[in-house]
Amino acid sequence: MHKISIFLLLTLFCVLSVNAAIEVFQFDNESQEERFKALSDQLRCPMCLNSNLSGSDAPIAADLRAEIYKQILDGRTNEEIIDFLTQRYGDFINYRP
């Protein structure tokens, strides 16, 4: 009985830790969500050599996705967001510099 309890506890811990890593962003409209997806696909992870922000699980990629989300909700244009990230990370951030 004790082994079953430990197994169930470990299983629950694993499930909760996996779900904690999933990002959920709430947008005001579909246009904002489409812009977020497009920018995340277009911009490169500064830590990864050949991965965009949407395909990277690096902590910096998660931070940049959160920054893009924040700036979209703040009303910034795609160009302003790209300029902001380019100023911080250089042309490397763009797949098409």
Coordinates of C-alpha atoms in Angstrom, one line a residue:
M1 CA 0.0 0.0 0.0
H2 CA 2.8 2.4 0.8
K3 CA 4.5 1.8 -2.6
I4 CA 1.3 2.6 -4.4
S5 CA 0.9 5.9 -2.5
I6 CA 4.5 6.9 -3.3
F7 CA 3.9 6.0 -7.0
L8 CA 0.7 8.0 -7.1
L9 CA 2.4 11.0 -5.5
L10 CA 5.3 10.9 -7.9
T11 CA 3.0 10.6 -10.8
L12 CA 1.0 13.6 -9.7
F13 CA 4.2 15.6 -9.2
C14 CA 5.4 14.8 -12.7
V15 CA 2.1 15.8 -14.2
L16 CA 1.9 19.1 -12.3
S17 CA 5.5 20.0 -13.2
V18 CA 4.9 19.4 -16.9
N19 CA 1.8 21.5 -16.9
A20 CA 3.6 24.3 -15.1
A21 CA 5.8 24.9 -18.1
I22 CA 2.9 25.5 -20.6
E23 CA 2.4 29.1 -21.4
V24 CA -1.1 30.4 -21.7
F25 CA -1.6 33.9 -23.1
Q26 CA -5.1 35.5 -23.2
F27 CA -5.6 37.9 -26.1
D28 CA -8.3 40.5 -26.5
N29 CA -9.0 39.3 -30.1
E30 CA -7.9 36.9 -32.8
S31 CA -5.8 39.5 -34.6
Q32 CA -3.5 39.9 -31.5
E33 CA -3.1 36.1 -31.2
E34 CA -2.2 35.8 -34.9
R35 CA 0.4 38.6 -34.6
F36 CA 1.9 36.9 -31.5
K37 CA 2.2 33.6 -33.4
A38 CA 3.7 35.3 -36.5
L39 CA 6.3 37.3 -34.4
S40 CA 7.2 34.2 -32.4
D41 CA 7.8 32.3 -35.7
Q42 CA 9.7 35.1 -37.3
L43 CA 12.1 35.9 -34.4
R44 CA 15.0 33.7 -33.5
C45 CA 15.9 32.6 -30.0
P46 CA 19.1 34.4 -29.0
M47 CA 20.3 31.3 -27.1
C48 CA 19.5 28.8 -29.9
L49 CA 21.5 28.7 -33.1
N50 CA 18.6 27.7 -35.4
S51 CA 15.3 27.9 -33.6
N52 CA 12.6 30.5 -33.6
L53 CA 11.0 31.7 -30.4
S54 CA 7.9 29.5 -30.9
G55 CA 10.1 26.4 -31.3
S56 CA 12.5 27.0 -28.4
D57 CA 12.1 25.9 -24.8
A58 CA 15.0 28.0 -23.6
P59 CA 14.2 30.3 -20.7
I60 CA 15.2 33.4 -22.7
A61 CA 12.7 32.4 -25.4
A62 CA 9.9 32.2 -22.8
D63 CA 10.9 35.6 -21.6
L64 CA 10.8 37.0 -25.1
R65 CA 7.5 35.5 -25.8
A66 CA 6.1 37.1 -22.7
E67 CA 7.7 40.4 -23.8
I68 CA 6.0 40.2 -27.2
Y69 CA 2.7 39.4 -25.6
K70 CA 3.0 42.4 -23.2
Q71 CA 3.9 44.7 -26.1
I72 CA 1.1 43.5 -28.2
L73 CA -1.4 44.2 -25.4
D74 CA 0.3 47.6 -24.9
G75 CA -0.7 48.5 -28.5
R76 CA 2.8 48.3 -30.1
T77 CA 3.0 47.5 -33.8
N78 CA 4.9 44.6 -35.1
E79 CA 7.6 46.9 -36.4
E80 CA 8.0 48.6 -33.0
I81 CA 8.3 45.1 -31.3
I82 CA 10.9 43.9 -33.9
D83 CA 12.8 47.2 -33.5
F84 CA 12.8 46.8 -29.7
L85 CA 14.2 43.3 -29.8
T86 CA 16.7 44.1 -32.6
Q87 CA 18.1 47.0 -30.5
R88 CA 18.5 44.6 -27.5
Y89 CA 19.8 41.5 -29.4
G90 CA 21.0 42.7 -32.7
D91 CA 20.2 41.5 -36.2
F92 CA 20.7 37.9 -35.1
I93 CA 17.2 38.0 -33.6
N94 CA 15.7 38.1 -37.1
Y95 CA 15.7 35.1 -39.4
R96 CA 15.7 37.6 -42.3
P97 CA 18.0 40.4 -41.2

